[in-house]
Amino acid sequence: MNKMKRKKYLIYCWPYNEIVGGFIVLHKICDILNSTGEIAYMCPACELPEGRSSIKRIFHSILHPIKTLHIFGRIFLQCTRYRLNDNWNCKVINPFRLIFSNGLKNYIVLYPELVSENPLNARNVTRILMHNPGHFTKETNYGSGELLFRFSNSFAREFTPPAKSIISKSLLNVGTTPDCFKAPTSQIERSGVAYALRKGKGKKLVHETNDAILIDNLSIQEVAEVFKRVKMFVSYDPITAFSRYALLCHCPSVIILGENEKETTFRPDIDEAMMYAYSIEDVDKKDWDKSYRQAELMAENKNRRNEESVQNYITETQSFFA
C-alpha cells in the first residue's frame, strides 16, 4: 500500500503510569508503531460532562458555542497535560485535529477492552482485549465492523463479537521490562514479605501480615528495591506483570488464584505458569533458580516478539480498513 494512503494510528488511553500494566502496553504499542515507520499518536481518554466520553457531543452541541468551547477546553487541557514516557517514541494528538477530523476517517483507533462504545466516534475501530470483555465495567457495547485482538489466548475465549466484527487469530501481545528489575549486585539477608492486591482486592490474605509491604502505590523503582530485599512476593492479582518482575530480582513469587482459576487460566504456556508458586506452602518446594533463569530468558526475547506482534497488527488493520 502506498505510504501516502496508509491510515495513521490513534491509541486511546489514560496518561502513562508506570504501575498500571494496561497503560504501559498501550503506550508501548504507540512507541513501536512510530519506530517501525507508521504514524501513531496517543489520545487522552477524555472524561467529558454527563459522565460519558463521546466526541459526538461536541457536534451535537455545535449550536451552543459556550458549551462547545467548554468541552473543547477540557479536551485541550488533557492533551497539553498528558503524561508520556520520555524514553519512548510517542506524542499526543493535536486536539484540533482530533475534534475537526470528520470521524477520524484517516485513522485507525485502538481502544482497550474496558472502553465501552466508540468515544471518538471513529470509523475504523480496533480493540485490544487485555482481559475478558466486561470483566471490570460489566459492559461491552462494542460496535459493528470492529477488529479485535486478544492480548493473550487466556482472554475472551468465550466472547462473541457483534455482527461484522471479528477477533483476529493473531495476538497483540506487547510488554516491557523496566531496567530496574534485575538481580541484586550483592548477597543480602532477605527478610519480610511484599504483596500486591490490585485486581485481587477482596481475596483472603494468606501471607504473614506483620511488617508486610504493600506495593500497590509504590513507584517502579521503589518496587524493585523492595523485591531485592524481601524473601517472598505474594500477588493476589493473578495477571500482574509484577509476579514476573519479582523473579527477575531473584525473589520467590507466589500467585494466589481465585475461584475457578488454575495455574494456566492466565498463562496457557505451562512452562511459564510453572515459574511461580501458588501457595505459601509450595515456596520451599520449588527450584527458584530455574524460575529466575526462565524469567530472564523471557525478558530477553520480549522485544523481538513485541515487534512481530505489532507488525501483524499493522498488516491486518491496514488491510481490514482499506
Coordinates of N, CA and C in Angstrom, one line a residue, residues 134-283:
G134 N -15.9 -6.7 29.6 CA -16.9 -6.5 30.6 C -16.4 -7.0 32.0
H135 N -15.2 -7.5 32.2 CA -14.8 -8.0 33.5 C -14.8 -6.9 34.5
F136 N -14.3 -5.8 34.2 CA -14.2 -4.7 35.2 C -15.4 -3.7 35.1
T137 N -16.0 -3.5 34.0 CA -17.1 -2.5 33.8 C -18.4 -3.1 33.8
K138 N -18.5 -4.4 33.6 CA -19.8 -5.1 33.4 C -20.5 -4.7 32.1
E139 N -19.8 -4.0 31.2 CA -20.4 -3.5 30.0 C -19.4 -3.8 28.9
T140 N -19.9 -4.0 27.7 CA -19.1 -4.0 26.5 C -19.6 -3.0 25.5
N141 N -20.8 -3.3 24.9 CA -21.3 -2.3 23.9 C -20.4 -2.0 22.8
Y142 N -19.7 -3.0 22.3 CA -18.8 -2.8 21.2 C -19.6 -2.6 19.9
G143 N -19.0 -2.1 18.9 CA -19.7 -1.7 17.7 C -19.6 -2.8 16.6
S144 N -20.3 -2.5 15.5 CA -20.2 -3.4 14.3 C -19.0 -3.0 13.5
G145 N -18.4 -4.0 12.8 CA -17.3 -3.7 11.9 C -16.0 -3.4 12.6
E146 N -15.8 -3.9 13.8 CA -14.6 -3.7 14.6 C -13.6 -4.9 14.4
L147 N -12.3 -4.6 14.5 CA -11.3 -5.7 14.5 C -10.7 -5.8 15.9
L148 N -10.9 -6.9 16.6 CA -10.5 -7.1 17.9 C -9.3 -8.0 18.0
F149 N -8.4 -7.7 18.9 CA -7.2 -8.5 19.1 C -7.1 -9.0 20.6
R150 N -6.8 -10.2 20.8 CA -6.6 -10.7 22.2 C -5.1 -10.3 22.5
F151 N -4.9 -10.0 23.8 CA -3.6 -9.8 24.3 C -2.9 -11.1 24.6
S152 N -3.8 -12.1 25.0 CA -3.3 -13.4 25.3 C -4.5 -14.4 25.0
N153 N -4.1 -15.6 24.7 CA -5.1 -16.6 24.4 C -6.0 -16.9 25.6
S154 N -5.6 -16.4 26.8 CA -6.3 -16.6 28.0 C -7.6 -15.8 28.0
F155 N -7.7 -14.7 27.3 CA -8.8 -13.8 27.4 C -9.8 -14.0 26.2
A156 N -11.1 -13.7 26.5 CA -12.1 -13.6 25.5 C -12.3 -14.9 24.7
R157 N -12.0 -16.0 25.4 CA -12.1 -17.3 24.7 C -13.6 -17.7 24.4
E158 N -14.5 -17.2 25.2 CA -15.9 -17.4 25.0 C -16.7 -16.2 24.5
F159 N -16.0 -15.2 24.2 CA -16.6 -13.9 23.7 C -17.0 -14.0 22.3
T160 N -18.2 -13.6 22.0 CA -18.7 -13.5 20.6 C -18.9 -12.0 20.2
P161 N -18.1 -11.5 19.3 CA -18.2 -10.1 18.9 C -19.5 -9.8 18.2
P162 N -19.9 -8.5 18.1 CA -21.1 -8.1 17.4 C -21.0 -8.5 15.9
A163 N -22.1 -8.4 15.2 CA -22.1 -8.7 13.8 C -21.1 -7.8 13.0
K164 N -20.4 -8.4 12.1 CA -19.5 -7.7 11.2 C -18.2 -7.4 11.9
S165 N -18.1 -7.7 13.2 CA -16.8 -7.5 13.9 C -16.2 -8.9 14.0
I166 N -14.8 -8.9 14.0 CA -14.2 -10.2 14.1 C -13.0 -10.1 15.2
I167 N -12.7 -11.3 15.7 CA -11.5 -11.3 16.6 C -10.3 -11.9 15.8
S168 N -9.2 -11.2 15.7 CA -8.1 -11.7 14.9 C -7.5 -13.0 15.5
K169 N -7.0 -13.8 14.6 CA -6.3 -15.0 15.1 C -4.9 -14.7 15.6
S170 N -4.4 -13.5 15.3 CA -3.1 -13.0 15.8 C -3.3 -12.4 17.2
L171 N -2.3 -12.5 18.0 CA -2.3 -11.8 19.3 C -1.6 -10.5 19.2
L172 N -2.1 -9.5 20.0 CA -1.4 -8.2 20.1 C -0.8 -8.2 21.5
N173 N 0.3 -9.0 21.6 CA 0.9 -9.2 22.9 C 2.2 -8.4 23.0
V174 N 2.1 -7.3 23.7 CA 3.3 -6.4 23.9 C 3.5 -6.1 25.3
G175 N 4.8 -6.2 25.7 CA 5.1 -6.0 27.1 C 6.5 -5.4 27.2
T176 N 6.9 -4.9 28.3 CA 8.2 -4.3 28.6 C 8.7 -4.7 29.9
T177 N 10.0 -4.7 30.1 CA 10.6 -5.0 31.4 C 11.5 -3.8 31.8
P178 N 11.0 -3.1 32.8 CA 11.9 -1.9 33.2 C 13.2 -2.4 33.7
D179 N 14.3 -1.6 33.4 CA 15.6 -2.0 33.6 C 15.9 -2.2 35.1
C180 N 15.1 -1.6 36.0 CA 15.4 -1.7 37.4 C 15.2 -3.1 38.0
F181 N 14.4 -3.9 37.2 CA 14.1 -5.2 37.7 C 15.2 -6.2 37.3
K182 N 16.2 -6.4 38.2 CA 17.3 -7.3 37.9 C 17.8 -7.8 39.2
A183 N 18.7 -8.9 39.2 CA 19.2 -9.5 40.4 C 20.0 -8.5 41.2
P184 N 20.0 -8.5 42.5 CA 20.9 -7.7 43.3 C 22.3 -7.9 43.0
T185 N 23.1 -6.8 43.1 CA 24.5 -6.9 42.7 C 25.3 -7.6 43.9
S186 N 24.8 -7.7 45.0 CA 25.5 -8.3 46.2 C 24.5 -9.2 47.0
Q187 N 25.0 -10.2 47.7 CA 24.2 -11.0 48.5 C 23.7 -10.3 49.8
I188 N 22.5 -10.3 50.0 CA 21.9 -9.7 51.3 C 21.0 -10.7 52.0
E189 N 20.8 -10.5 53.3 CA 19.9 -11.3 54.1 C 18.5 -10.8 53.8
R190 N 17.7 -11.6 53.1 CA 16.4 -11.2 52.8 C 15.5 -11.4 54.0
S191 N 14.5 -10.5 54.2 CA 13.5 -10.7 55.3 C 12.2 -10.0 54.9
G192 N 11.1 -10.5 55.4 CA 9.8 -9.9 55.2 C 9.2 -10.4 53.9
V193 N 7.9 -9.9 53.7 CA 7.1 -10.2 52.6 C 6.6 -9.0 51.9
A194 N 6.6 -9.0 50.6 CA 5.9 -7.9 49.8 C 4.6 -8.6 49.2
Y195 N 3.6 -7.7 49.0 CA 2.4 -8.3 48.4 C 1.7 -7.2 47.6
A196 N 0.9 -7.7 46.7 CA 0.1 -6.8 45.8 C -1.4 -7.2 45.9
L197 N -2.3 -6.3 46.0 CA -3.7 -6.6 45.9 C -4.2 -6.3 44.5
R198 N -4.1 -5.0 44.1 CA -4.5 -4.6 42.7 C -5.9 -5.2 42.3
K199 N -5.9 -6.0 41.2 CA -7.1 -6.6 40.8 C -7.6 -7.8 41.6
G200 N -6.8 -8.1 42.7 CA -7.2 -9.2 43.5 C -7.8 -8.7 44.9
K201 N -8.2 -7.5 44.9 CA -8.8 -7.0 46.2 C -10.1 -7.8 46.5
G202 N -10.2 -8.1 47.8 CA -11.3 -8.9 48.3 C -10.9 -10.3 48.6
K203 N -9.8 -10.8 48.1 CA -9.4 -12.2 48.4 C -8.9 -12.2 49.9
K204 N -9.0 -13.4 50.5 CA -8.5 -13.6 51.8 C -7.0 -13.5 51.8
L205 N -6.4 -12.8 52.7 CA -4.9 -12.7 52.8 C -4.4 -14.0 53.4
V206 N -3.4 -14.5 52.8 CA -2.8 -15.8 53.3 C -1.4 -15.7 53.7
H207 N -0.8 -14.5 53.5 CA 0.6 -14.3 53.9 C 0.7 -13.7 55.3
E208 N 1.9 -13.8 55.9 CA 2.1 -13.1 57.1 C 2.0 -11.6 57.0
T209 N 1.2 -11.0 57.8 CA 0.9 -9.6 57.6 C 1.7 -8.7 58.4
N210 N 2.4 -9.2 59.4 CA 3.2 -8.3 60.3 C 4.4 -7.8 59.4
D211 N 4.5 -6.5 59.3 CA 5.6 -5.8 58.6 C 5.6 -6.1 57.1
A212 N 4.5 -6.6 56.6 CA 4.4 -6.9 55.1 C 4.3 -5.6 54.4
I213 N 4.9 -5.5 53.2 CA 4.9 -4.3 52.4 C 4.0 -4.4 51.2
L214 N 3.0 -3.5 51.2 CA 2.0 -3.4 50.1 C 2.7 -2.6 49.0
I215 N 2.8 -3.1 47.8 CA 3.5 -2.4 46.7 C 2.6 -1.6 45.8
D216 N 1.2 -1.7 46.0 CA 0.3 -1.2 45.0 C 0.5 0.3 44.7
N217 N 0.9 1.1 45.6 CA 1.1 2.5 45.3 C 2.5 3.0 45.3
L218 N 3.4 2.1 45.2 CA 4.9 2.4 45.1 C 5.3 2.7 43.7
S219 N 6.3 3.4 43.5 CA 6.9 3.7 42.1 C 7.6 2.4 41.7
I220 N 7.8 2.3 40.4 CA 8.5 1.1 39.8 C 9.9 0.9 40.5
Q221 N 10.6 2.0 40.7 CA 11.9 1.9 41.3 C 11.8 1.4 42.8
E222 N 10.8 1.9 43.5 CA 10.6 1.5 44.9 C 10.2 0.0 45.0
V223 N 9.4 -0.4 44.0 CA 9.0 -1.8 44.0 C 10.3 -2.7 43.8
A224 N 11.1 -2.3 42.8 CA 12.3 -3.1 42.5 C 13.2 -3.2 43.8
E225 N 13.4 -2.1 44.5 CA 14.2 -2.1 45.7 C 13.6 -3.1 46.8
V226 N 12.3 -3.1 46.9 CA 11.6 -4.0 47.8 C 11.8 -5.4 47.4
F227 N 11.7 -5.7 46.1 CA 11.8 -7.1 45.6 C 13.2 -7.6 45.9
K228 N 14.2 -6.7 45.9 CA 15.6 -7.2 46.1 C 16.0 -7.4 47.6
R229 N 15.0 -7.2 48.5 CA 15.4 -7.4 49.9 C 14.4 -8.2 50.7
V230 N 13.2 -8.5 50.1 CA 12.2 -9.4 50.8 C 12.5 -10.8 50.4
K231 N 11.9 -11.7 51.2 CA 12.1 -13.2 51.0 C 11.0 -13.8 50.1
M232 N 10.0 -13.0 49.8 CA 8.9 -13.5 49.1 C 7.9 -12.4 48.6
F233 N 7.4 -12.6 47.4 CA 6.4 -11.7 46.9 C 5.1 -12.5 46.7
V234 N 4.0 -12.0 47.2 CA 2.7 -12.6 47.1 C 1.7 -11.7 46.3
S235 N 1.2 -12.2 45.2 CA 0.3 -11.4 44.4 C -1.1 -12.0 44.5
Y236 N -2.1 -11.1 44.9 CA -3.5 -11.6 44.9 C -4.1 -11.2 43.5
D237 N -3.4 -10.5 42.7 CA -3.8 -10.2 41.3 C -3.1 -11.2 40.5
P238 N -3.9 -12.1 39.8 CA -3.2 -13.2 39.1 C -2.6 -12.9 37.8
I239 N -2.8 -11.6 37.3 CA -2.3 -11.3 35.9 C -1.2 -10.2 35.9
T240 N -0.9 -9.6 37.1 CA 0.0 -8.5 37.1 C 1.4 -9.0 36.7
A241 N 2.1 -8.1 35.9 CA 3.5 -8.4 35.5 C 4.5 -8.4 36.7
F242 N 4.0 -7.8 37.8 CA 4.9 -7.7 39.0 C 5.4 -9.1 39.4
S243 N 4.5 -10.1 39.2 CA 4.9 -11.5 39.6 C 6.2 -11.9 38.8
R244 N 6.3 -11.6 37.6 CA 7.5 -11.9 36.8 C 8.6 -11.0 37.2
Y245 N 8.3 -9.7 37.4 CA 9.4 -8.8 37.8 C 10.1 -9.2 39.1
A246 N 9.3 -9.8 40.0 CA 9.9 -10.3 41.3 C 10.9 -11.4 41.0
L247 N 10.6 -12.3 40.0 CA 11.6 -13.3 39.7 C 12.9 -12.7 39.1
L248 N 12.8 -11.6 38.4 CA 14.0 -11.0 37.8 C 14.9 -10.4 38.9
C249 N 14.3 -10.1 40.1 CA 15.0 -9.6 41.2 C 15.4 -10.8 42.1
H250 N 15.2 -12.0 41.6 CA 15.6 -13.3 42.4 C 14.8 -13.3 43.7
C251 N 13.5 -13.0 43.6 CA 12.6 -13.0 44.7 C 11.6 -14.1 44.4
P252 N 11.4 -15.1 45.3 CA 10.3 -16.1 45.1 C 9.0 -15.4 44.9
S253 N 8.2 -15.9 43.9 CA 7.0 -15.2 43.5 C 5.8 -16.2 43.7
V254 N 4.8 -15.7 44.4 CA 3.6 -16.6 44.7 C 2.4 -15.9 44.1
I255 N 1.5 -16.6 43.4 CA 0.3 -16.1 42.9 C -0.9 -16.8 43.6
I256 N -1.8 -16.0 44.1 CA -3.0 -16.5 44.8 C -4.1 -16.5 43.8
L257 N -4.6 -17.7 43.5 CA -5.6 -17.8 42.5 C -7.0 -17.6 43.1
G258 N -8.0 -17.2 42.3 CA -9.4 -17.1 42.8 C -10.2 -18.3 42.5
E259 N -11.4 -18.3 42.8 CA -12.3 -19.4 42.5 C -12.4 -19.6 41.0
N260 N -12.4 -20.9 40.6 CA -12.5 -21.3 39.2 C -11.3 -20.9 38.4
E261 N -10.2 -20.6 39.1 CA -8.9 -20.2 38.4 C -7.9 -21.3 38.6
K262 N -7.1 -21.6 37.7 CA -6.0 -22.6 37.9 C -4.7 -22.0 37.3
E263 N -3.6 -22.7 37.4 CA -2.3 -22.1 37.1 C -2.3 -21.6 35.6
T264 N -3.0 -22.3 34.7 CA -2.9 -22.0 33.3 C -4.0 -21.1 32.9
T265 N -4.9 -20.6 33.8 CA -6.0 -19.7 33.4 C -5.5 -18.5 32.7
F266 N -4.5 -17.8 33.2 CA -4.0 -16.6 32.6 C -2.6 -16.8 32.0
R267 N -2.0 -18.0 32.1 CA -0.8 -18.3 31.5 C -0.9 -19.7 30.8
P268 N -1.4 -19.7 29.6 CA -1.6 -21.0 29.0 C -0.4 -21.9 28.8
D269 N 0.8 -21.2 28.6 CA 2.0 -21.8 28.4 C 2.4 -22.5 29.8
I270 N 2.4 -23.8 29.9 CA 2.6 -24.5 31.1 C 4.0 -24.2 31.7
D271 N 5.0 -24.0 30.9 CA 6.3 -23.7 31.4 C 6.4 -22.4 32.0
E272 N 5.6 -21.4 31.5 CA 5.6 -20.1 32.1 C 4.8 -20.1 33.4
A273 N 3.7 -20.8 33.3 CA 2.8 -20.9 34.5 C 3.6 -21.6 35.7
M274 N 4.4 -22.5 35.4 CA 5.1 -23.2 36.5 C 6.3 -22.5 37.0
M275 N 6.6 -21.3 36.5 CA 7.7 -20.5 37.1 C 7.3 -20.0 38.5
Y276 N 6.0 -20.0 38.9 CA 5.5 -19.5 40.1 C 5.1 -20.5 41.1
A277 N 5.0 -20.1 42.3 CA 4.3 -21.0 43.3 C 2.8 -20.5 43.5
Y278 N 1.9 -21.3 43.9 CA 0.5 -20.9 44.0 C 0.0 -21.1 45.4
S279 N 0.9 -21.3 46.4 CA 0.5 -21.3 47.8 C 1.8 -21.0 48.6
I280 N 1.6 -20.5 49.8 CA 2.8 -20.2 50.6 C 3.5 -21.5 50.9
E281 N 2.8 -22.6 51.1 CA 3.4 -23.9 51.4 C 4.3 -24.4 50.3
D282 N 4.1 -24.0 49.1 CA 4.9 -24.5 48.0 C 6.2 -23.8 47.7
V283 N 6.4 -22.7 48.5 CA 7.6 -21.8 48.2 C 8.8 -22.6 48.4

